[in-house]
Amino acid sequence: MIEKYIVDISKFNDKINWDVAAPQLGLAICRVQYGSNKVDELYNQHVKKLEARGIPHAAYAYGCYVSVNDAIVEAKDFLNRVNKNAKFLVLDVEDDTVASMESKGNLGDLAKASQAFINTCEAAGWKVGLYVSHHMYNQYNLQNVKADFIWLPRYGTNDGQPQVKPAYPCDIWQYTDNGYINGIGRVDINLLRGDKTLDWYIGDDVNTIAPSKNVGIGIAISKYSVGYGINLYDAPDGNFTGERFSDKTPHPILAGAWYGGNENMLCFGPSRWAKQEHFDVQWFRAYSKYPPGYGINTYSAPGAPDGSFKRQVDGKTSYEIYSRENGWLDIGQSTFVEEKHFDIK
């Protein structure tokens, strides 16, 4: 029986013979980005090759943020780039993450920024893990960052075989960055630890929160420090209710009043409206569940009343969502589609 490996790969794994490697792989965790500005140019190619061979894949982002707010921006960029079929997401915190935070004098906020990144991804419906360099895990308060699982590297002499186990509890152990797999060559290899099985990571019933179960049309997080209050109003042009948002909790956006840009008003529940200008916003998008080119009917009104058919969309792109009610999505210009045909992320 061929051993199934858990690997993590990036643009540096650029000479993979997929037909040789594929039978040996149980899971591949693929790099999406190095900070916001450097996209891994092989990410989409790796995913395409993995999916063609039925190999589960996940995605990770190397953090290069310089502040808490910048971490949220990086997380949103990550969410916009990740393939919707990824089984889970991972934030990678290493020496360059430390250097980035230190460059702006914010190293004391490293744990807080990392938590903000993870929270932003979790609020979008994903299972999210934290990878931290072993020598850093008990520094900067990183051991108190909350994630769905912890992934730690520890190599020993790094001869490609498992040797010295991590000194801290973790769920995944990266035991080498010098492993060898036929068809790939030198590659990072990992083992599961603890009580989480491979099915916990890749099983259809546990991979992520079902996208269609997400509430609303997006997520809003205060731009300000904890304690700064954002006024809530009883209507888009209504009166102050006396209530404020004073934390950095991700709040689901249930609806909007579209006046343009930051003048837009966001609805967070009955009689709970606030100006968009006070929030960092991650908008959900609608992704067709079908192969590109498969036609999905659109209508001029929700519920598809007689005479309301407009045209078909082919699902080759994702769609902005302006409202989401009773199983129907407004994707703009008075065009409505049934949500059952889409994944929402």
GROMACS .gro file of C-alpha atoms in nm, residues 6-332:
model
  327
    6ILE     CA    1   0.039   1.547   0.374
    7VAL     CA    2   0.250   1.810   0.200
    8ASP     CA    3   0.258   2.186   0.179
    9ILE     CA    4   0.366   2.339  -0.150
   10SER     CA    5   0.430   2.677  -0.310
   11LYS     CA    6   0.588   2.830  -0.619
   12PHE     CA    7   0.917   2.674  -0.513
   13ASN     CA    8   0.771   2.331  -0.599
   14ASP     CA    9   0.768   2.410  -0.969
   15LYS     CA   10   0.870   2.084  -1.132
   16ILE     CA   11   0.606   1.841  -1.010
   17ASN     CA   12   0.531   1.531  -1.216
   18TRP     CA   13   0.171   1.505  -1.107
   19ASP     CA   14   0.102   1.161  -1.249
   20VAL     CA   15   0.387   1.020  -1.042
   21ALA     CA   16   0.321   1.225  -0.728
   22ALA     CA   17  -0.059   1.204  -0.713
   23PRO     CA   18  -0.101   0.844  -0.585
   24GLN     CA   19   0.121   0.931  -0.288
   25LEU     CA   20  -0.069   1.241  -0.172
   26GLY     CA   21  -0.349   1.250   0.083
   27LEU     CA   22  -0.365   1.629   0.118
   28ALA     CA   23  -0.178   1.930  -0.023
   29ILE     CA   24  -0.177   2.265   0.158
   30CYS     CA   25  -0.100   2.529  -0.105
   31ARG     CA   26   0.042   2.877  -0.058
   32VAL     CA   27  -0.182   3.153  -0.191
   33GLN     CA   28   0.013   3.465  -0.100
   34TYR     CA   29   0.311   3.616   0.079
   35GLY     CA   30   0.146   3.925   0.226
   36SER     CA   31  -0.112   4.114   0.024
   37ASN     CA   32   0.117   4.217  -0.260
   38LYS     CA   33   0.286   3.890  -0.356
   39VAL     CA   34   0.052   3.627  -0.497
   40ASP     CA   35   0.197   3.278  -0.537
   41GLU     CA   36   0.202   3.244  -0.915
   42LEU     CA   37   0.164   2.866  -0.905
   43TYR     CA   38  -0.132   2.851  -0.665
   44ASN     CA   39  -0.405   2.821  -0.927
   45GLN     CA   40  -0.200   2.576  -1.133
   46HIS     CA   41  -0.136   2.357  -0.829
   47VAL     CA   42  -0.506   2.355  -0.744
   48LYS     CA   43  -0.604   2.268  -1.101
   49LYS     CA   44  -0.363   1.973  -1.106
   50LEU     CA   45  -0.476   1.851  -0.763
   51GLU     CA   46  -0.846   1.870  -0.846
   52ALA     CA   47  -0.793   1.689  -1.176
   53ARG     CA   48  -0.657   1.398  -0.973
   54GLY     CA   49  -0.907   1.411  -0.689
   55ILE     CA   50  -0.654   1.518  -0.424
   56PRO     CA   51  -0.796   1.734  -0.142
   57HIS     CA   52  -0.630   2.072  -0.106
   58ALA     CA   53  -0.621   2.352   0.149
   59ALA     CA   54  -0.470   2.701   0.139
   60TYR     CA   55  -0.229   2.908   0.344
   61ALA     CA   56  -0.121   3.271   0.355
   62TYR     CA   57   0.217   3.389   0.485
   63GLY     CA   58   0.143   3.692   0.702
   64CYS     CA   59   0.333   4.013   0.628
   65TYR     CA   60   0.093   4.259   0.794
   66VAL     CA   61   0.224   4.561   0.983
   67SER     CA   62  -0.074   4.627   1.213
   68VAL     CA   63  -0.407   4.488   1.329
   69ASN     CA   64  -0.596   4.671   1.055
   70ASP     CA   65  -0.345   4.560   0.793
   71ALA     CA   66  -0.394   4.198   0.905
   72ILE     CA   67  -0.764   4.234   0.828
   73VAL     CA   68  -0.680   4.370   0.482
   74GLU     CA   69  -0.446   4.077   0.418
   75ALA     CA   70  -0.714   3.833   0.531
   76LYS     CA   71  -0.967   3.985   0.292
   77ASP     CA   72  -0.718   3.966   0.006
   78PHE     CA   73  -0.657   3.601   0.097
   79LEU     CA   74  -1.031   3.530   0.095
   80ASN     CA   75  -1.068   3.689  -0.247
   81ARG     CA   76  -0.789   3.471  -0.390
   82VAL     CA   77  -0.849   3.132  -0.234
   83ASN     CA   78  -1.018   2.858  -0.435
   84LYS     CA   79  -1.369   2.790  -0.307
   85ASN     CA   80  -1.299   2.415  -0.289
   86ALA     CA   81  -1.020   2.450  -0.035
   87LYS     CA   82  -1.089   2.231   0.267
   88PHE     CA   83  -0.955   2.484   0.518
   89LEU     CA   84  -0.733   2.791   0.550
   90VAL     CA   85  -0.412   2.855   0.744
   91LEU     CA   86  -0.235   3.170   0.861
   92ASP     CA   87   0.144   3.127   0.848
   93VAL     CA   88   0.333   3.335   1.110
   94GLU     CA   89   0.711   3.330   1.084
   95ASP     CA   90   1.017   3.555   1.114
   96ASP     CA   91   0.911   3.780   0.825
   97THR     CA   92   0.579   3.839   1.000
   98VAL     CA   93   0.770   3.952   1.308
   99ALA     CA   94   0.990   4.178   1.095
  100SER     CA   95   0.686   4.337   0.928
  101MET     CA   96   0.515   4.418   1.257
  102GLU     CA   97   0.842   4.542   1.406
  103SER     CA   98   0.906   4.772   1.108
  104LYS     CA   99   0.611   4.988   1.216
  105GLY     CA  100   0.671   4.955   1.589
  106ASN     CA  101   0.375   4.721   1.632
  107LEU     CA  102   0.545   4.398   1.739
  108GLY     CA  103   0.353   4.404   2.067
  109ASP     CA  104   0.034   4.361   1.863
  110LEU     CA  105   0.152   4.052   1.672
  111ALA     CA  106  -0.085   3.816   1.852
  112LYS     CA  107  -0.374   4.061   1.825
  113ALA     CA  108  -0.313   4.111   1.453
  114SER     CA  109  -0.287   3.736   1.395
  115GLN     CA  110  -0.614   3.684   1.581
  116ALA     CA  111  -0.781   3.953   1.368
  117PHE     CA  112  -0.667   3.772   1.051
  118ILE     CA  113  -0.806   3.441   1.175
  119ASN     CA  114  -1.131   3.596   1.296
  120THR     CA  115  -1.188   3.759   0.958
  121CYS     CA  116  -1.149   3.426   0.779
  122GLU     CA  117  -1.366   3.240   1.030
  123ALA     CA  118  -1.637   3.504   0.998
  124ALA     CA  119  -1.648   3.425   0.625
  125GLY     CA  120  -1.736   3.064   0.708
  126TRP     CA  121  -1.397   2.892   0.695
  127LYS     CA  122  -1.218   2.652   0.925
  128VAL     CA  123  -0.887   2.824   1.001
  129GLY     CA  124  -0.558   2.698   1.143
  130LEU     CA  125  -0.248   2.876   1.273
  131TYR     CA  126   0.105   2.781   1.166
  132VAL     CA  127   0.381   2.931   1.381
  133SER     CA  128   0.757   2.879   1.372
  134HIS     CA  129   0.847   2.654   1.665
  135HIS     CA  130   1.093   2.901   1.819
  136MET     CA  131   0.827   3.173   1.820
  137TYR     CA  132   0.527   2.987   1.957
  138ASN     CA  133   0.585   3.078   2.321
  139GLN     CA  134   0.677   3.437   2.234
  140TYR     CA  135   0.469   3.745   2.156
  141ASN     CA  136   0.164   3.579   2.321
  142LEU     CA  137   0.113   3.366   2.009
  143GLN     CA  138   0.033   3.060   2.220
  144ASN     CA  139  -0.292   3.235   2.319
  145VAL     CA  140  -0.414   3.297   1.965
  146LYS     CA  141  -0.736   3.101   1.908
  147ALA     CA  142  -0.767   2.891   1.593
  148ASP     CA  143  -0.941   2.571   1.488
  149PHE     CA  144  -0.610   2.387   1.491
  150ILE     CA  145  -0.238   2.449   1.550
  151TRP     CA  146   0.036   2.350   1.306
  152LEU     CA  147   0.398   2.356   1.425
  153PRO     CA  148   0.728   2.272   1.254
  154ARG     CA  149   1.019   2.093   1.424
  155TYR     CA  150   1.285   1.914   1.223
  156GLY     CA  151   1.572   1.782   1.435
  157THR     CA  152   1.860   1.714   1.192
  158ASN     CA  153   1.615   1.760   0.905
  159ASP     CA  154   1.708   1.442   0.722
  160GLY     CA  155   1.358   1.401   0.582
  161GLN     CA  156   1.238   1.167   0.858
  162PRO     CA  157   1.030   1.242   1.172
  163GLN     CA  158   1.266   1.305   1.464
  164VAL     CA  159   1.213   1.563   1.739
  165LYS     CA  160   0.847   1.623   1.812
  166PRO     CA  161   0.719   1.974   1.889
  167ALA     CA  162   0.758   2.086   2.249
  168TYR     CA  163   0.405   2.229   2.249
  169PRO     CA  164   0.063   2.073   2.187
  170CYS     CA  165  -0.032   2.086   1.820
  171ASP     CA  166  -0.258   1.918   1.566
  172ILE     CA  167  -0.023   1.902   1.267
  173TRP     CA  168   0.355   1.852   1.287
  174GLN     CA  169   0.568   1.964   0.995
  175TYR     CA  170   0.858   1.727   1.057
  176THR     CA  171   1.078   1.829   0.765
  177ASP     CA  172   1.124   2.079   0.485
  178ASN     CA  173   1.370   1.836   0.329
  179GLY     CA  174   1.148   1.536   0.260
  180TYR     CA  175   1.157   1.351  -0.069
  181ILE     CA  176   0.857   1.228  -0.266
  182ASN     CA  177   0.881   1.075  -0.611
  183GLY     CA  178   0.740   1.318  -0.864
  184ILE     CA  179   0.791   1.622  -0.642
  185GLY     CA  180   1.146   1.601  -0.513
  186ARG     CA  181   1.231   1.793  -0.197
  187VAL     CA  182   0.918   1.906  -0.016
  188ASP     CA  183   0.769   1.989   0.326
  189ILE     CA  184   0.600   1.685   0.482
  190ASN     CA  185   0.363   1.672   0.778
  191LEU     CA  186   0.205   1.428   1.022
  192LEU     CA  187  -0.120   1.455   1.216
  193ARG     CA  188  -0.100   1.463   1.595
  194GLY     CA  189  -0.366   1.469   1.864
  195ASP     CA  190  -0.722   1.349   1.816
  196LYS     CA  191  -0.811   1.511   1.481
  197THR     CA  192  -0.822   1.259   1.197
  198LEU     CA  193  -0.764   1.336   0.831
  199ASP     CA  194  -1.142   1.322   0.785
  200TRP     CA  195  -1.174   1.608   1.033
  201TYR     CA  196  -0.970   1.821   0.793
  202ILE     CA  197  -1.100   1.704   0.457
  203GLY     CA  198  -1.433   1.529   0.518
  204ASP     CA  199  -1.731   1.680   0.340
  205ASP     CA  200  -1.917   1.711   0.667
  206VAL     CA  201  -1.642   1.899   0.845
  207ASN     CA  202  -1.431   2.094   0.598
  208THR     CA  203  -1.579   2.440   0.637
  209ILE     CA  204  -1.900   2.592   0.751
  210ALA     CA  205  -2.132   2.542   0.456
  211PRO     CA  206  -2.107   2.861   0.250
  212SER     CA  207  -2.483   2.871   0.192
  213LYS     CA  208  -2.533   2.891   0.570
  214ASN     CA  209  -2.350   3.222   0.597
  215VAL     CA  210  -2.577   3.497   0.721
  216GLY     CA  211  -2.618   3.814   0.520
  217ILE     CA  212  -2.423   3.972   0.237
  218GLY     CA  213  -2.092   4.046   0.407
  219ILE     CA  214  -1.893   4.102   0.725
  220ALA     CA  215  -1.807   4.439   0.885
  221ILE     CA  216  -1.532   4.501   1.141
  222SER     CA  217  -1.481   4.836   1.312
  223LYS     CA  218  -1.186   5.038   1.181
  224TYR     CA  219  -1.122   5.171   1.530
  225SER     CA  220  -0.962   5.056   1.851
  226VAL     CA  221  -1.167   4.857   2.101
  227GLY     CA  222  -1.374   5.101   2.305
  228TYR     CA  223  -1.440   5.350   2.024
  229GLY     CA  224  -1.815   5.358   1.971
  230ILE     CA  225  -1.990   5.352   1.632
  231ASN     CA  226  -2.343   5.491   1.652
  232LEU     CA  227  -2.635   5.272   1.546
  233TYR     CA  228  -2.953   5.418   1.394
  234ASP     CA  229  -3.307   5.287   1.366
  235ALA     CA  230  -3.319   5.335   0.987
  236PRO     CA  231  -3.081   5.434   0.705
  237ASP     CA  232  -3.174   5.799   0.756
  238GLY     CA  233  -3.317   5.753   1.103
  239ASN     CA  234  -3.241   5.843   1.463
  240PHE     CA  235  -2.961   5.736   1.696
  241THR     CA  236  -3.080   5.441   1.904
  242GLY     CA  237  -2.843   5.493   2.196
  243GLU     CA  238  -2.658   5.172   2.105
  244ARG     CA  239  -2.300   5.157   1.973
  245PHE     CA  240  -2.057   4.898   1.844
  246SER     CA  241  -1.743   4.932   2.057
  247ASP     CA  242  -1.546   4.618   1.974
  248LYS     CA  243  -1.375   4.456   1.675
  249THR     CA  244  -1.611   4.161   1.648
  250PRO     CA  245  -1.699   4.070   1.287
  251HIS     CA  246  -2.066   4.167   1.241
  252PRO     CA  247  -2.278   4.010   0.964
  253ILE     CA  248  -2.425   4.267   0.724
  254LEU     CA  249  -2.787   4.174   0.663
  255ALA     CA  250  -2.879   4.444   0.411
  256GLY     CA  251  -2.771   4.783   0.283
  257ALA     CA  252  -2.897   5.121   0.172
  258TRP     CA  253  -2.683   5.210  -0.129
  259TYR     CA  254  -2.603   5.581  -0.140
  260GLY     CA  255  -2.253   5.537  -0.280
  261GLY     CA  256  -1.921   5.435  -0.124
  262ASN     CA  257  -1.875   5.515   0.241
  263GLU     CA  258  -2.213   5.693   0.248
  264ASN     CA  259  -2.379   5.352   0.224
  265MET     CA  260  -2.569   5.246   0.534
  266LEU     CA  261  -2.529   4.890   0.659
  267CYS     CA  262  -2.799   4.695   0.841
  268PHE     CA  263  -2.700   4.464   1.129
  269GLY     CA  264  -3.050   4.373   1.242
  270PRO     CA  265  -3.387   4.533   1.317
  271SER     CA  266  -3.335   4.905   1.383
  272ARG     CA  267  -2.954   4.864   1.375
  273TRP     CA  268  -2.797   5.067   1.095
  274ALA     CA  269  -2.452   5.227   1.072
  275LYS     CA  270  -2.242   5.410   0.813
  276GLN     CA  271  -2.012   5.198   0.602
  277GLU     CA  272  -1.728   5.450   0.641
  278HIS     CA  273  -1.664   5.325   0.996
  279PHE     CA  274  -1.595   4.964   0.894
  280ASP     CA  275  -1.356   4.743   0.707
  281VAL     CA  276  -1.593   4.534   0.498
  282GLN     CA  277  -1.557   4.193   0.337
  283TRP     CA  278  -1.842   4.147   0.093
  284PHE     CA  279  -1.966   3.799   0.018
  285ARG     CA  280  -1.982   3.691  -0.345
  286ALA     CA  281  -2.193   3.429  -0.521
  287TYR     CA  282  -2.011   3.145  -0.699
  288SER     CA  283  -2.196   2.912  -0.935
  289LYS     CA  284  -2.207   2.551  -0.814
  290TYR     CA  285  -2.181   2.434  -1.174
  291PRO     CA  286  -1.907   2.414  -1.440
  292PRO     CA  287  -1.839   2.742  -1.625
  293GLY     CA  288  -2.084   2.781  -1.910
  294TYR     CA  289  -2.379   2.617  -1.732
  295GLY     CA  290  -2.671   2.859  -1.766
  296ILE     CA  291  -2.856   2.990  -1.459
  297ASN     CA  292  -3.181   3.182  -1.508
  298THR     CA  293  -3.209   3.540  -1.386
  299TYR     CA  294  -3.526   3.737  -1.317
  300SER     CA  295  -3.629   4.099  -1.272
  301ALA     CA  296  -3.794   4.021  -0.937
  302PRO     CA  297  -3.742   3.764  -0.661
  303GLY     CA  298  -3.977   3.467  -0.673
  304ALA     CA  299  -3.972   3.451  -1.055
  305PRO     CA  300  -4.320   3.595  -1.115
  306ASP     CA  301  -4.468   3.547  -1.462
  307GLY     CA  302  -4.289   3.754  -1.724
  308SER     CA  303  -3.987   3.830  -1.506
  309PHE     CA  304  -3.730   3.608  -1.683
  310LYS     CA  305  -3.437   3.820  -1.808
  311ARG     CA  306  -3.152   3.601  -1.932
  312GLN     CA  307  -2.905   3.338  -1.820
  313VAL     CA  308  -2.568   3.391  -1.653
  314ASP     CA  309  -2.295   3.139  -1.727
  315GLY     CA  310  -2.114   3.126  -1.392
  316LYS     CA  311  -1.774   3.212  -1.540
  317THR     CA  312  -1.731   3.484  -1.279
  318SER     CA  313  -1.850   3.546  -0.925
  319TYR     CA  314  -2.124   3.799  -0.850
  320GLU     CA  315  -2.166   4.078  -0.599
  321ILE     CA  316  -2.467   4.042  -0.369
  322TYR     CA  317  -2.686   4.343  -0.294
  323SER     CA  318  -2.961   4.165  -0.104
  324ARG     CA  319  -3.030   3.813   0.016
  325GLU     CA  320  -3.382   3.716   0.119
  326ASN     CA  321  -3.601   3.407   0.112
  327GLY     CA  322  -3.367   3.206  -0.107
  328TRP     CA  323  -3.310   3.483  -0.363
  329LEU     CA  324  -3.002   3.696  -0.438
  330ASP     CA  325  -2.994   4.041  -0.595
  331ILE     CA  326  -2.674   4.044  -0.805
  332GLY     CA  327  -2.720   4.401  -0.926
   0.00000   0.00000   0.00000
